[in-house]
């Protein structure tokens, strides 16, 4: 651990050590653990923690076919830094052909049904394959990213995919994510320097104004409570919100 975080301030080192402990506990408890790398800023921290300290966790990403060029550049830079390859999963080609034939190349803007079906083919199905047979998957979500994510737990049973979901960065503030990236000179997506806090597919992601919700640049034409892609299902979040309203003052 000392060689991993030699020059970090004490509080940040403690934060990193806590996350590594959670990752090691996940491997110990669930054996076959993978990390779904979304290639955002949190992902750069988690990639560093995993490949430096818990390399038995396999890291994968999903190439939806609609990513920003900057994101593909980042994949190359990440792989060059660590001398390791991310496993990349792709959508089924025939399903994509059929969807585009029926809905148009940018048909996901025509309604929630079309948007969800595009995410289902380009993200959810490859994700389902990637986590199939695993004991747990790791995610980089943080409480500060949105009101719904504030209610997440560090370890949850993911009933949608039938495995545990581990969120070791849940309590990291955004400032410390960036402090870690800068102190360790990690690669990151250059779009973050242009006002993109959260980066997904190019046609469904835009920059946000200072002070706006981090997720407000994703599917901005939709209601705020629908802006997830299916990997963090809303029904669970809605249930948690309903429960919290009963118990919170
Ligand atoms: Fe399709 Fe947009 Fe979802 Fe990407 S984010 S899979 S382009 S709807």
Short mmCIF file of N, CA, C and O in Angstrom, two decimals, residues 1-8 13 16-17 19-20 23-24 45-54 81-82 180 183-184 186:
data_model
loop_
_atom_site.label_atom_id
_atom_site.label_comp_id
_atom_site.label_asym_id
_atom_site.label_seq_id
_atom_site.Cartn_x
_atom_site.Cartn_y
_atom_site.Cartn_z
N UNK A 1 0.82 -1.21 0.00
CA UNK A 1 0.00 0.00 0.00
C UNK A 1 0.86 1.27 0.00
O UNK A 1 0.55 2.24 -0.66
N UNK A 2 2.01 1.21 0.74
CA UNK A 2 2.83 2.42 0.80
C UNK A 2 3.34 2.84 -0.56
O UNK A 2 3.43 4.02 -0.87
N UNK A 3 3.70 1.86 -1.41
CA UNK A 3 4.19 2.23 -2.74
C UNK A 3 3.05 2.72 -3.62
O UNK A 3 3.27 3.44 -4.58
N UNK A 4 1.82 2.33 -3.28
CA UNK A 4 0.68 2.75 -4.08
C UNK A 4 0.33 4.21 -3.83
O UNK A 4 0.00 4.94 -4.74
N UNK A 5 0.38 4.63 -2.59
CA UNK A 5 -0.04 5.99 -2.25
C UNK A 5 1.03 6.70 -1.44
O UNK A 5 0.77 7.18 -0.34
N UNK A 6 2.26 6.81 -1.95
CA UNK A 6 3.36 7.29 -1.13
C UNK A 6 3.24 8.76 -0.75
O UNK A 6 3.59 9.13 0.36
N UNK A 7 2.75 9.60 -1.67
CA UNK A 7 2.80 11.04 -1.42
C UNK A 7 1.44 11.67 -1.21
O UNK A 7 1.28 12.87 -1.34
N UNK A 8 0.48 10.86 -0.88
CA UNK A 8 -0.86 11.42 -0.71
C UNK A 8 -1.02 12.00 0.68
O UNK A 8 -0.44 11.50 1.66
N UNK A 13 -5.03 9.38 1.71
CA UNK A 13 -4.46 8.03 1.81
C UNK A 13 -5.42 7.13 2.57
O UNK A 13 -5.66 5.98 2.19
N UNK A 16 -8.20 6.14 0.28
CA UNK A 16 -7.78 5.11 -0.69
C UNK A 16 -7.65 3.75 0.00
O UNK A 16 -8.06 2.72 -0.54
N UNK A 17 -7.08 3.76 1.20
CA UNK A 17 -6.90 2.49 1.91
C UNK A 17 -8.24 1.86 2.27
O UNK A 17 -8.41 0.64 2.19
N UNK A 19 -11.00 2.20 0.54
CA UNK A 19 -11.57 1.65 -0.70
C UNK A 19 -10.89 0.33 -1.07
O UNK A 19 -11.54 -0.62 -1.51
N UNK A 20 -9.57 0.27 -0.88
CA UNK A 20 -8.85 -0.97 -1.18
C UNK A 20 -9.33 -2.09 -0.25
O UNK A 20 -9.53 -3.23 -0.68
N UNK A 23 -12.50 -3.39 -1.59
CA UNK A 23 -12.28 -4.22 -2.79
C UNK A 23 -11.75 -5.60 -2.39
O UNK A 23 -12.18 -6.63 -2.93
N UNK A 24 -10.80 -5.62 -1.44
CA UNK A 24 -10.25 -6.91 -1.00
C UNK A 24 -11.33 -7.75 -0.31
O UNK A 24 -11.39 -8.96 -0.49
N UNK A 45 -9.64 6.57 -10.73
CA UNK A 45 -9.21 6.24 -9.36
C UNK A 45 -9.36 4.75 -9.11
O UNK A 45 -8.44 4.08 -8.63
N UNK A 46 -10.51 4.20 -9.48
CA UNK A 46 -10.74 2.77 -9.22
C UNK A 46 -9.80 1.89 -10.04
O UNK A 46 -9.31 0.87 -9.55
N UNK A 47 -9.54 2.28 -11.27
CA UNK A 47 -8.60 1.51 -12.09
C UNK A 47 -7.23 1.48 -11.41
O UNK A 47 -6.57 0.44 -11.35
N UNK A 48 -6.81 2.63 -10.90
CA UNK A 48 -5.51 2.69 -10.22
C UNK A 48 -5.50 1.81 -8.97
O UNK A 48 -4.56 1.03 -8.76
N UNK A 49 -6.55 1.91 -8.17
CA UNK A 49 -6.60 1.11 -6.94
C UNK A 49 -6.61 -0.38 -7.26
O UNK A 49 -5.93 -1.18 -6.61
N UNK A 50 -7.37 -0.76 -8.27
CA UNK A 50 -7.51 -2.19 -8.60
C UNK A 50 -6.23 -2.72 -9.23
O UNK A 50 -5.67 -3.73 -8.78
N UNK A 51 -5.72 -2.06 -10.26
CA UNK A 51 -4.55 -2.63 -10.94
C UNK A 51 -3.28 -2.53 -10.10
O UNK A 51 -2.35 -3.30 -10.28
N UNK A 52 -3.24 -1.59 -9.15
CA UNK A 52 -2.06 -1.50 -8.28
C UNK A 52 -2.18 -2.40 -7.04
O UNK A 52 -1.18 -2.86 -6.53
N UNK A 53 -3.42 -2.60 -6.56
CA UNK A 53 -3.54 -3.27 -5.25
C UNK A 53 -4.40 -4.53 -5.25
O UNK A 53 -4.20 -5.40 -4.41
N UNK A 54 -5.38 -4.63 -6.15
CA UNK A 54 -6.27 -5.80 -6.14
C UNK A 54 -6.45 -6.29 -7.58
O UNK A 54 -7.56 -6.33 -8.11
N UNK A 81 -0.44 3.20 -19.66
CA UNK A 81 0.11 3.51 -18.34
C UNK A 81 0.36 2.24 -17.52
O UNK A 81 1.38 2.10 -16.85
N UNK A 82 -0.61 1.32 -17.57
CA UNK A 82 -0.50 0.14 -16.71
C UNK A 82 0.06 -1.08 -17.43
O UNK A 82 0.34 -2.10 -16.79
N UNK A 180 -6.81 12.98 -6.05
CA UNK A 180 -6.11 11.70 -6.27
C UNK A 180 -5.58 11.62 -7.70
O UNK A 180 -4.43 11.25 -7.93
N UNK A 183 -2.60 14.15 -7.97
CA UNK A 183 -1.40 13.75 -7.20
C UNK A 183 -0.70 12.57 -7.86
O UNK A 183 0.52 12.49 -7.86
N UNK A 184 -1.49 11.65 -8.41
CA UNK A 184 -0.88 10.46 -9.00
C UNK A 184 -0.68 10.59 -10.51
O UNK A 184 -0.24 9.65 -11.16
N UNK A 186 -2.74 10.61 -12.96
CA UNK A 186 -3.47 9.58 -13.70
C UNK A 186 -4.00 10.15 -15.01
O UNK A 186 -4.31 11.33 -15.10
#
